[in-house]
Structure formats: C-alpha cells, structure tokens
PDB file of C-alpha atoms in Angstrom:
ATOM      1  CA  UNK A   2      12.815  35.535  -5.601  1.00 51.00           C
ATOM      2  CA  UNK A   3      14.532  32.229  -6.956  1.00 57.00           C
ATOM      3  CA  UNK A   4      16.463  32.054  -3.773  1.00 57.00           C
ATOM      4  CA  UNK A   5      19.506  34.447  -4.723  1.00 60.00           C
ATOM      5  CA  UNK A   6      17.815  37.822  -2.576  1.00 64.00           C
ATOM      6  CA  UNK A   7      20.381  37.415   0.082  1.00 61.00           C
ATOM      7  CA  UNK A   8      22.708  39.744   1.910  1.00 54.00           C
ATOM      8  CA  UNK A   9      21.850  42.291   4.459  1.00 65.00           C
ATOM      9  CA  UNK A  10      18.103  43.542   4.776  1.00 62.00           C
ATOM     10  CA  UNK A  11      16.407  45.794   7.106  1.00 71.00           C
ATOM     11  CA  UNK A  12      12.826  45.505   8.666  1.00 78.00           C
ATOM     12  CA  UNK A  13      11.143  48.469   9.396  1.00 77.00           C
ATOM     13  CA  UNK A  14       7.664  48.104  12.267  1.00 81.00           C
ATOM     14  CA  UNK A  15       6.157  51.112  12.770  1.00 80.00           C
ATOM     15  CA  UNK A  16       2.832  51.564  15.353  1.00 81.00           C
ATOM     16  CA  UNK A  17       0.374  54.649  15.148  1.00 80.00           C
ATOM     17  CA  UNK A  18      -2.744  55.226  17.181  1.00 76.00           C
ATOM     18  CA  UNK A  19      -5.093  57.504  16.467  1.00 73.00           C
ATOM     19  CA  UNK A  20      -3.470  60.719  17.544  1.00 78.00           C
ATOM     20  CA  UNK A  21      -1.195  59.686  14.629  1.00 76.00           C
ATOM     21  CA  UNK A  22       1.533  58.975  17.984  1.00 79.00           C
ATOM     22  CA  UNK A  23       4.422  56.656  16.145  1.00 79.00           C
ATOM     23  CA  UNK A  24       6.868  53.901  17.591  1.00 78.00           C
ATOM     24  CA  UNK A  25       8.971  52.601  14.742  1.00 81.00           C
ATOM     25  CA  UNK A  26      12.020  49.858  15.396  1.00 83.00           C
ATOM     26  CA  UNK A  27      13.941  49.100  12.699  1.00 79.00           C
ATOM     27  CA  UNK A  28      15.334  45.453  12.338  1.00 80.00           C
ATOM     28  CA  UNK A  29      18.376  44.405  10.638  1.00 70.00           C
ATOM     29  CA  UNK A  30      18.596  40.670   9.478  1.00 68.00           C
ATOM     30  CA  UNK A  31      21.051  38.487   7.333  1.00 64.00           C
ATOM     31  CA  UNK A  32      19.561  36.596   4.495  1.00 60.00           C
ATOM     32  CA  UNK A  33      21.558  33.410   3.590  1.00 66.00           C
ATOM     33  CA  UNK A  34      20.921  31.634  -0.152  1.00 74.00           C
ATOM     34  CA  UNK A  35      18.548  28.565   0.545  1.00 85.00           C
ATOM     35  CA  UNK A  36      18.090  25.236  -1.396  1.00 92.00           C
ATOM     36  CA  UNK A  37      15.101  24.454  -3.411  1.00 95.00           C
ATOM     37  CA  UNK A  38      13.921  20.412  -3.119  1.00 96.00           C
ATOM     38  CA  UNK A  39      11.982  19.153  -5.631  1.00 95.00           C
ATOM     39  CA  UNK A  40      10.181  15.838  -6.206  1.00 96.00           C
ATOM     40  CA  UNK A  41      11.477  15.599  -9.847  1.00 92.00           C
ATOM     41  CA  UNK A  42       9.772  12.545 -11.117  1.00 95.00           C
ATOM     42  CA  UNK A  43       7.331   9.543  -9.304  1.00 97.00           C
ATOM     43  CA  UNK A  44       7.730   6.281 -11.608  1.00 97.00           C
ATOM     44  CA  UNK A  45       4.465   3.904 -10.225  1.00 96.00           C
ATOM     45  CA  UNK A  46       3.859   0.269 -12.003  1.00 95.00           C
ATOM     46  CA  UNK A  47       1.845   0.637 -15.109  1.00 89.00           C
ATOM     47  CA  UNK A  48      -0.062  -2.417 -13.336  1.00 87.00           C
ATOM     48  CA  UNK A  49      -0.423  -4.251 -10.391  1.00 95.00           C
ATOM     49  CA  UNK A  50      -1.703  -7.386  -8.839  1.00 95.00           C
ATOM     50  CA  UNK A  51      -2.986  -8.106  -5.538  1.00 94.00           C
ATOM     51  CA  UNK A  52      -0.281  -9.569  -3.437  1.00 93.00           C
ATOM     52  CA  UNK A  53       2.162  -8.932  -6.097  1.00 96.00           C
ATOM     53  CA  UNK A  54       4.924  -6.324  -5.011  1.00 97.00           C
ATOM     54  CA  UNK A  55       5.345  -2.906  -6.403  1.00 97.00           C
ATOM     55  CA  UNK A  56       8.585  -0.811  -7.034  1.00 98.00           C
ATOM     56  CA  UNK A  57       8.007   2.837  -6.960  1.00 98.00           C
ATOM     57  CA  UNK A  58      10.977   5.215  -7.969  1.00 98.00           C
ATOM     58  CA  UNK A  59      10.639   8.353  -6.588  1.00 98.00           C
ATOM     59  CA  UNK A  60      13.569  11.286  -7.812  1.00 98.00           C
ATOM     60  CA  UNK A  61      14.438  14.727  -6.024  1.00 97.00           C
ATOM     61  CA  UNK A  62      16.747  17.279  -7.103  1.00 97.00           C
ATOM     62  CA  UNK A  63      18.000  20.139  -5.270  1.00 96.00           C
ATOM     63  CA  UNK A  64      17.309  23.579  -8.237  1.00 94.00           C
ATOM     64  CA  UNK A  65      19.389  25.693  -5.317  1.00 86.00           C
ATOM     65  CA  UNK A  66      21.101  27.920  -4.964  1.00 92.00           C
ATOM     66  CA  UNK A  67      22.807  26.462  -2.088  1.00 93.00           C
ATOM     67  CA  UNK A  68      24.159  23.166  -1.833  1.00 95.00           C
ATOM     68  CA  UNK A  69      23.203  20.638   0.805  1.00 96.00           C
ATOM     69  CA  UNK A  70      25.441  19.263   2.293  1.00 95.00           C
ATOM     70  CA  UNK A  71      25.950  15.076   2.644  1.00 95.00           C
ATOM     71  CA  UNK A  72      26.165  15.441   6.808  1.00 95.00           C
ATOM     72  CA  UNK A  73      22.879  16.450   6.035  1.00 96.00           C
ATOM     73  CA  UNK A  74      19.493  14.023   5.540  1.00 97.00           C
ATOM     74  CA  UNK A  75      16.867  14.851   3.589  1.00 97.00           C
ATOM     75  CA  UNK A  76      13.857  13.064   4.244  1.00 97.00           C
ATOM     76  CA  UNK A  77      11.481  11.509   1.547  1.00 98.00           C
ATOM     77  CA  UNK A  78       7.986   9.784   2.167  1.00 98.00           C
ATOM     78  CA  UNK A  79       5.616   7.382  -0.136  1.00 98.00           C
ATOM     79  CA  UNK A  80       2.026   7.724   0.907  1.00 98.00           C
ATOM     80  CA  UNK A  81      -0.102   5.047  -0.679  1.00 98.00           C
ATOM     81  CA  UNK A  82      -3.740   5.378   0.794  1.00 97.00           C
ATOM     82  CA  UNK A  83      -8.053   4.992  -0.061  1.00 96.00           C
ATOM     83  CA  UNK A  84      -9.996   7.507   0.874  1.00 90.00           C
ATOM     84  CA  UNK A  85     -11.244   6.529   4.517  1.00 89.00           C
ATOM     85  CA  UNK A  86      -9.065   3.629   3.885  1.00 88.00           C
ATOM     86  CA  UNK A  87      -5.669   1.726   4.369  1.00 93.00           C
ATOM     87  CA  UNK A  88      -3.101   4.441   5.196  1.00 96.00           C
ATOM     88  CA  UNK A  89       0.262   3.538   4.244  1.00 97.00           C
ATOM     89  CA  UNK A  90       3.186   5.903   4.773  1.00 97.00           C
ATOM     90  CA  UNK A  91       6.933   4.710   4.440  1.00 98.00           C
ATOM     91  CA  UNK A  92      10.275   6.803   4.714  1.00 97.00           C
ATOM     92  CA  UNK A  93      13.727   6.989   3.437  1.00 97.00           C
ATOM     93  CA  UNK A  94      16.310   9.427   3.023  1.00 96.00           C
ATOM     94  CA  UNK A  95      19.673  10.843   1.456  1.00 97.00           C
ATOM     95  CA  UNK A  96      22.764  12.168   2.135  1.00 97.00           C
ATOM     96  CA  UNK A  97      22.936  15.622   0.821  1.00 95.00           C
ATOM     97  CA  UNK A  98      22.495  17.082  -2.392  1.00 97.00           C
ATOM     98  CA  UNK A  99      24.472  19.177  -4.570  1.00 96.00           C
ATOM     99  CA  UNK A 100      22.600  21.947  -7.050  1.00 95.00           C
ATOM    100  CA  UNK A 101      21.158  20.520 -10.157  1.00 95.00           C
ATOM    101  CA  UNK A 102      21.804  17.221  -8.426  1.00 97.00           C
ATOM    102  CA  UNK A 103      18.914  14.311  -8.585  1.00 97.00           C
ATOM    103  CA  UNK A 104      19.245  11.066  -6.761  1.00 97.00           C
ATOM    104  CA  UNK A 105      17.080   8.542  -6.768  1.00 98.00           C
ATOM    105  CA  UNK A 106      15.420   6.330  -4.166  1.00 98.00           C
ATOM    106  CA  UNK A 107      12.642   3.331  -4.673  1.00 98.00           C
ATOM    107  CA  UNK A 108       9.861   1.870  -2.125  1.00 98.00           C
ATOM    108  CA  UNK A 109       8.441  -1.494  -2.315  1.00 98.00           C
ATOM    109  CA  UNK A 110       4.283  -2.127  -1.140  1.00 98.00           C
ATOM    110  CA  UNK A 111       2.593  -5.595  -1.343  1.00 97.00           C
ATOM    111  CA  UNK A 112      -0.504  -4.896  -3.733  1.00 96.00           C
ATOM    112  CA  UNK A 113      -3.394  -4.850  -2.150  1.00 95.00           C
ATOM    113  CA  UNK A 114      -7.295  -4.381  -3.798  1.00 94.00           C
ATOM    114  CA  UNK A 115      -8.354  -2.452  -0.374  1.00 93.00           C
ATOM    115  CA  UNK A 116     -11.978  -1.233  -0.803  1.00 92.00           C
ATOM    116  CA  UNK A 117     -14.183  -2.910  -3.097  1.00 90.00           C
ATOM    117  CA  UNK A 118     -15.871   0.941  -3.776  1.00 93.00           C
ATOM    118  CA  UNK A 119     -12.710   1.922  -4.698  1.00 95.00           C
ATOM    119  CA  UNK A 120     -12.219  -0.971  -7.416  1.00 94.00           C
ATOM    120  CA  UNK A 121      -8.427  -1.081  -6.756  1.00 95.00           C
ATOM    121  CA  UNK A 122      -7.655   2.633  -6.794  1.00 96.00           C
ATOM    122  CA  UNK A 123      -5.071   4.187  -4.506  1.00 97.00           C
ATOM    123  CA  UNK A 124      -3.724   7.377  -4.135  1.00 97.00           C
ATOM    124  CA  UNK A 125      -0.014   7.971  -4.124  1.00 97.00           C
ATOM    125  CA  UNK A 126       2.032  11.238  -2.653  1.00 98.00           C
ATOM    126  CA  UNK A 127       5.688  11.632  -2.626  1.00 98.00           C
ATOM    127  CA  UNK A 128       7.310  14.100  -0.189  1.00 98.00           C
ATOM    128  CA  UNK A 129      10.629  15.515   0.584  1.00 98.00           C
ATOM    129  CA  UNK A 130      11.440  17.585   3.681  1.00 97.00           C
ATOM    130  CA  UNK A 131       7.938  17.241   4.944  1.00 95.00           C
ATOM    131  CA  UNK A 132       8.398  19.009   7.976  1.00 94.00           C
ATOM    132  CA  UNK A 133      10.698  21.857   7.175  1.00 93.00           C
ATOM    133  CA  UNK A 134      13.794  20.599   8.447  1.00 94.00           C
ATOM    134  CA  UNK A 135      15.846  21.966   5.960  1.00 94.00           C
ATOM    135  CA  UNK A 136      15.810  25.869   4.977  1.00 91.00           C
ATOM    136  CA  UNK A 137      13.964  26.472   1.550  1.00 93.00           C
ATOM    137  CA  UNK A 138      13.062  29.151  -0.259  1.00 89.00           C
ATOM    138  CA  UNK A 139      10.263  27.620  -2.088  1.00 89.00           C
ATOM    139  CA  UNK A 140       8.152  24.572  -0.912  1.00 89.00           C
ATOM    140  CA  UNK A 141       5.512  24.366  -3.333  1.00 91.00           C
ATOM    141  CA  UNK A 142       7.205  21.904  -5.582  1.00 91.00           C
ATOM    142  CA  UNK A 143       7.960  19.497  -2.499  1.00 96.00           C
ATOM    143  CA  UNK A 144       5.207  16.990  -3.193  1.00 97.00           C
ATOM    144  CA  UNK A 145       4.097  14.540  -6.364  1.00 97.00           C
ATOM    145  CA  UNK A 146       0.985  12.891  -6.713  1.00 97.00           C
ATOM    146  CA  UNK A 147      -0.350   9.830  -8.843  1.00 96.00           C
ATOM    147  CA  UNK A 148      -2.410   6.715  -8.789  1.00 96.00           C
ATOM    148  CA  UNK A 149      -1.953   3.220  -9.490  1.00 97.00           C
ATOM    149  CA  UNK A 150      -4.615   0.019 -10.060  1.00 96.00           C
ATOM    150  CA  UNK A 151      -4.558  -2.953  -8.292  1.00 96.00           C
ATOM    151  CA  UNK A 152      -6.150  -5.728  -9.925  1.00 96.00           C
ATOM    152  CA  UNK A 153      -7.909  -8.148  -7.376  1.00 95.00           C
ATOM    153  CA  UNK A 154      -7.347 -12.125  -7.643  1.00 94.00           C
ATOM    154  CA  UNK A 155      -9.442 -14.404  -5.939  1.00 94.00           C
ATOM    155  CA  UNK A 156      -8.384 -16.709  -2.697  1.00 92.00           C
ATOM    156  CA  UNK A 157      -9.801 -19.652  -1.752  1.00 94.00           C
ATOM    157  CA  UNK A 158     -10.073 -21.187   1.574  1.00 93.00           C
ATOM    158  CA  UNK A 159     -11.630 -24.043   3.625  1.00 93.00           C
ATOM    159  CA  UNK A 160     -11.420 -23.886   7.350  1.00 92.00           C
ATOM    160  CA  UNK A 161     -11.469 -27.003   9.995  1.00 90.00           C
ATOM    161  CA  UNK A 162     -15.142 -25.747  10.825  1.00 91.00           C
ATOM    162  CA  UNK A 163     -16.409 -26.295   6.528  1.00 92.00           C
ATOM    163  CA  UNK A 164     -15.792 -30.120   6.325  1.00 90.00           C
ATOM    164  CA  UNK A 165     -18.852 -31.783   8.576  1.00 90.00           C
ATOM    165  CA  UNK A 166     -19.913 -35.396   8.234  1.00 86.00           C
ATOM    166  CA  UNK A 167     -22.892 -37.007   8.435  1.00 89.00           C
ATOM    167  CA  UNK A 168     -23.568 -38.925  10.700  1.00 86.00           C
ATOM    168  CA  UNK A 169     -20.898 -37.924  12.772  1.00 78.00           C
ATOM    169  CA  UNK A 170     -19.859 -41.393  14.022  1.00 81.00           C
ATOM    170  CA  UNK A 171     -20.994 -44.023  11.043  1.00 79.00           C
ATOM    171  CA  UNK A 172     -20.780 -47.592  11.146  1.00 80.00           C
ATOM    172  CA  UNK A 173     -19.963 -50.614   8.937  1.00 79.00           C
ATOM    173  CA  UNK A 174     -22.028 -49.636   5.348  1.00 79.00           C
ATOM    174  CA  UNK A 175     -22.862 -46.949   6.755  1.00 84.00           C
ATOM    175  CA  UNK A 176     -23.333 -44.182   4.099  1.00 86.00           C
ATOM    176  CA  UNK A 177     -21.835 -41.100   4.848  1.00 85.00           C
ATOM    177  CA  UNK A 178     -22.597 -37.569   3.464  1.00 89.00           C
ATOM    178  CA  UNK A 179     -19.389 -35.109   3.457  1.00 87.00           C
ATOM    179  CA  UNK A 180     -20.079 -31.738   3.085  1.00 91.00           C
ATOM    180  CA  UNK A 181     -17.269 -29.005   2.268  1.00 92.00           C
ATOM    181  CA  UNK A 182     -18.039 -25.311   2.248  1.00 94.00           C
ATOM    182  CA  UNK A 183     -15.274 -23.697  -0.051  1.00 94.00           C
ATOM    183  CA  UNK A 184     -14.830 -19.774   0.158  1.00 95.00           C
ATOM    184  CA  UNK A 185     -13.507 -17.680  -1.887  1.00 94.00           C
ATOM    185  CA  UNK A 186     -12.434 -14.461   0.174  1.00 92.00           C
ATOM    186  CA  UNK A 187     -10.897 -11.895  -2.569  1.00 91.00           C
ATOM    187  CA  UNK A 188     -12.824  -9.872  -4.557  1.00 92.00           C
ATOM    188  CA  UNK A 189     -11.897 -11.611  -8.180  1.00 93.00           C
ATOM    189  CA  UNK A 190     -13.841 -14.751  -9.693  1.00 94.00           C
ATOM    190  CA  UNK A 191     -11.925 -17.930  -9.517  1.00 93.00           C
ATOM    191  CA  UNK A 192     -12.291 -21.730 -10.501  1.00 90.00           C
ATOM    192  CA  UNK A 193     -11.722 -24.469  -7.719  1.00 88.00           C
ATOM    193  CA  UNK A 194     -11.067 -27.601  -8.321  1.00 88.00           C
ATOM    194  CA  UNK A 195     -12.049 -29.768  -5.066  1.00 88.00           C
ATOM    195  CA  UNK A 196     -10.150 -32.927  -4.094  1.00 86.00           C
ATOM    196  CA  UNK A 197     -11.230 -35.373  -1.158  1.00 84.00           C
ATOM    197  CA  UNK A 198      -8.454 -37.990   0.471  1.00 84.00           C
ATOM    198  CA  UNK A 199      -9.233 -40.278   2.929  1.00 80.00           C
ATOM    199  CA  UNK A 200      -6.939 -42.179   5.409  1.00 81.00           C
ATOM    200  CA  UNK A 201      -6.985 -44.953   7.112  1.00 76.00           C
ATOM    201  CA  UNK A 202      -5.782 -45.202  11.392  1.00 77.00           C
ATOM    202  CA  UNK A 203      -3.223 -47.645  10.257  1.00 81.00           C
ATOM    203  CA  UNK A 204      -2.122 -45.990   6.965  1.00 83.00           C
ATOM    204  CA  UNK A 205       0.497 -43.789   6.139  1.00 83.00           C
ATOM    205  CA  UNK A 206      -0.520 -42.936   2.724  1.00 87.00           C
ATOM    206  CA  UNK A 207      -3.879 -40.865   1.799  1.00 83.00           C
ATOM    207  CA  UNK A 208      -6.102 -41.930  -1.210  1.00 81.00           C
ATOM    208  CA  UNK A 209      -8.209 -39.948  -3.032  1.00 80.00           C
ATOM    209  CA  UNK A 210     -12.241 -40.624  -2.812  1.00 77.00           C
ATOM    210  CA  UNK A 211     -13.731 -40.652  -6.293  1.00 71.00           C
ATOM    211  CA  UNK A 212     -12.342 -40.066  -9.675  1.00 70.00           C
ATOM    212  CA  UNK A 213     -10.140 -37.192  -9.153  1.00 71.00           C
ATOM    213  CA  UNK A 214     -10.650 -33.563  -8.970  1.00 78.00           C
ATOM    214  CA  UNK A 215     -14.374 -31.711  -9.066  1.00 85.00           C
ATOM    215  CA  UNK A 216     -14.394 -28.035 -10.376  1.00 90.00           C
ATOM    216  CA  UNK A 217     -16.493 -25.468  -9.307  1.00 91.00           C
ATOM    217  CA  UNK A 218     -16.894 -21.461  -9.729  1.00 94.00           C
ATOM    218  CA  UNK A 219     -17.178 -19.238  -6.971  1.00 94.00           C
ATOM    219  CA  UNK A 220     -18.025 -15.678  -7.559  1.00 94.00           C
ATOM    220  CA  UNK A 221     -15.757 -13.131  -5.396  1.00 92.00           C
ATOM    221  CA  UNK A 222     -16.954 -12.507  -1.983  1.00 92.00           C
ATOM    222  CA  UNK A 223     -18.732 -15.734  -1.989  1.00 94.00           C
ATOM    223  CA  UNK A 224     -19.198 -19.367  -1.058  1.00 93.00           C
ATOM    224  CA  UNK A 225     -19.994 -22.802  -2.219  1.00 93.00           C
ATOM    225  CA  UNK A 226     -20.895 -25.890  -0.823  1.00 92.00           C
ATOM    226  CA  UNK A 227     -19.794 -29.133  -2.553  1.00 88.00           C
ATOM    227  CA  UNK A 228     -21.374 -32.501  -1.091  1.00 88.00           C
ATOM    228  CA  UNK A 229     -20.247 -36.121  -1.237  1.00 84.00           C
ATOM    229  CA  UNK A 230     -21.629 -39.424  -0.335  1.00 83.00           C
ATOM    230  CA  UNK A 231     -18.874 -42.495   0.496  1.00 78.00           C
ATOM    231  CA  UNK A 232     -20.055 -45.795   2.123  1.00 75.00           C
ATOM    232  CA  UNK A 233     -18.224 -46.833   5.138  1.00 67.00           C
ATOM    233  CA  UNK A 234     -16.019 -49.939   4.130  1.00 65.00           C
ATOM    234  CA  UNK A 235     -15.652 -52.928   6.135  1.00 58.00           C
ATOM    235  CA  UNK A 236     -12.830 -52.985   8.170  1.00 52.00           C
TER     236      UNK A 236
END
C-alpha cells in the first residue's frame, strides 16, 4: 500500500455456526503513515587478508512516508559468519532519519581464513530494525547480503617445548645435536628462514652459531624439523 493507506478504518468479525446463528463486532482503528527502512547499499573489500582489517560501509535510507525522528535510534547489524562456523555479529545505530534520507555507517572485522572447507568464504548480512522496534509498513527490504574472501597467510611458530638438545647436559668437546621443530600454523605456504644464537653465562651479547640464516619451506598446516650439530667449546 506504499505506506500512505492511513486515516480511519473499520474491522468487521463476524461468527456463524451452523444454524447460520451470527455475532458480528465491528472495530474501528486509526491508521498512522509508517516509515519504510531500507539497507540501501553494503560496500565489502574487494579483498582481504588474514589478520588484515576490513572496512565495511553499510547505507540505509528511510523511502517513508513518515519521518523518523532523531530522539529516535535505529538499529543496524553486520553479520559476518561460516556455515557451522565463527559467528560474528556487531551493532551500531543512528539518530533518526528524515524521508529520502541515507546515512551512512562503517564496521571494522580482523580478517580471518576460518574453515579451511570454506577456503576463506564468509557470509555477510546487514540489518536495520531487526527486531521491529520501529513501525514499518514494509520489512522486506530490511536486510542485504554479500560475501567477501579472505586470503590465508601462513604463521610460523616455535614453542619452548621444539628446541631439545642432545645430550641434555654435554661436556667439554662434547658434540651436541640441537633440534628445532618449526610450525607453521595458518593455512598458506610460507618460507622460514631459521637462525640459532648462543650465549654465554657471563655474556651479555648473543652470537649466532653457523653462517647465518638456513631457509626452509613449510607447507600450511604443517611442520619441520631442522637439526644442528655444535661442539661444546672449552671454557
């Protein structure tokens, strides 16, 4: 009815049974004009990194008839989610809006790859008066959906627990093996270059064991083990 069927309408209820016996009631109600929100336009980045941070633009705009007024909130939610995944939800709002009037607010999410099934999918839905607060005469248009791809990067660790010597407690000339377990926990390739220090008890500074930096390649999701052997110097 594009919102403008207002003014004075009356509801007629009528009851019959089957001896055709009647009880009407007639109803009269006041219909006031309503707004009509809209989620006018979702703006998502055209590409993504994991761990990079994403700007999403989300626009409403009231078509009317009636004005809302700026004592007035109007609520509007980002959903960003995987199916049977991460569920993120986050919530702004704005003061009022005239008819014909869009404003504009924006929602920032740390990139993330999620599920590796999903290949860095996720599902977006922008929503404005979710719950009804506000009168409208049409609610269909409330909601915007879209997608954006998150490419993964890799990350490389080494905990306490991956550096183990052998033996344990050397002695003077002692060889020593050194063995360093490198993982790479994202879901992207990466290439690790592996440096080794050593310190002496008395020493402030650390020096580095061998001729500088090793490189190695560790698929996503996977580990390496790098080994080293260093004689135990005189003291």
């Amino acid at each position: 009815m594009g919102g403008t069927k207002t003014g004075k309408w009356r509801v007629d209820v009528i009851l019959a049974d089957g001896s055709d016996y009647r009880v009407e009631k007639s109803i009269q109600i006041n219909v006031d004009a309503a707004a009509n929100l809209d989620v006018y336009n979702v703006e998502v980045p055209a590409s993504l990194k994991e761990g990079e941070t994403g700007i999403f633009t989300v626009q409403v705009k009231n078509h009317g008839p009636k004005a809302i007024g700026e004592d007035t909130p109007i609520n509007i939610t980002l959903a960003i989610y995987q199916e049977d995944g991460d569920y993120i939800k986050m919530r702004q709002s704005v003061a009022g809006l005239a008819v014909d009037e869009v404003k504009t607010v924006t929602f920032q999410w740390t990139a993330l790859y999620g599920k590796e099934e999903d290949e860095g999918n996720w599902k977006i839905i922008a929503r404005v008066n979710e719950n009804g607060e506000i009168a409208e005469w049409e609610m269909k248009d409330n909601w915007y959906a879209s997608e954006v791809n998150v490419e993964p990067r890799p990350d490389v660790k080494i905990d306490m627990e991956d550096v183990l010597f052998v033996p344990g407690h050397p002695q003077q000339n002692e060889t020593i093996n050194i063995s360093i377990i490198v993982h790479n926990i994202g879901y992207a390739n990466a290439s690790a270059r592996i440096k080794i220090y050593k310190r002496g008890v008395d020493e402030d500074k650390f020096v580095l064991i061998g001729d500088g930096s090793i490189e190695k390649f560790i698929e996503g999701k996977s580990r390496i083990t790098h080994d080293i052997q260093k004689s135990v110097p005189n003291v």
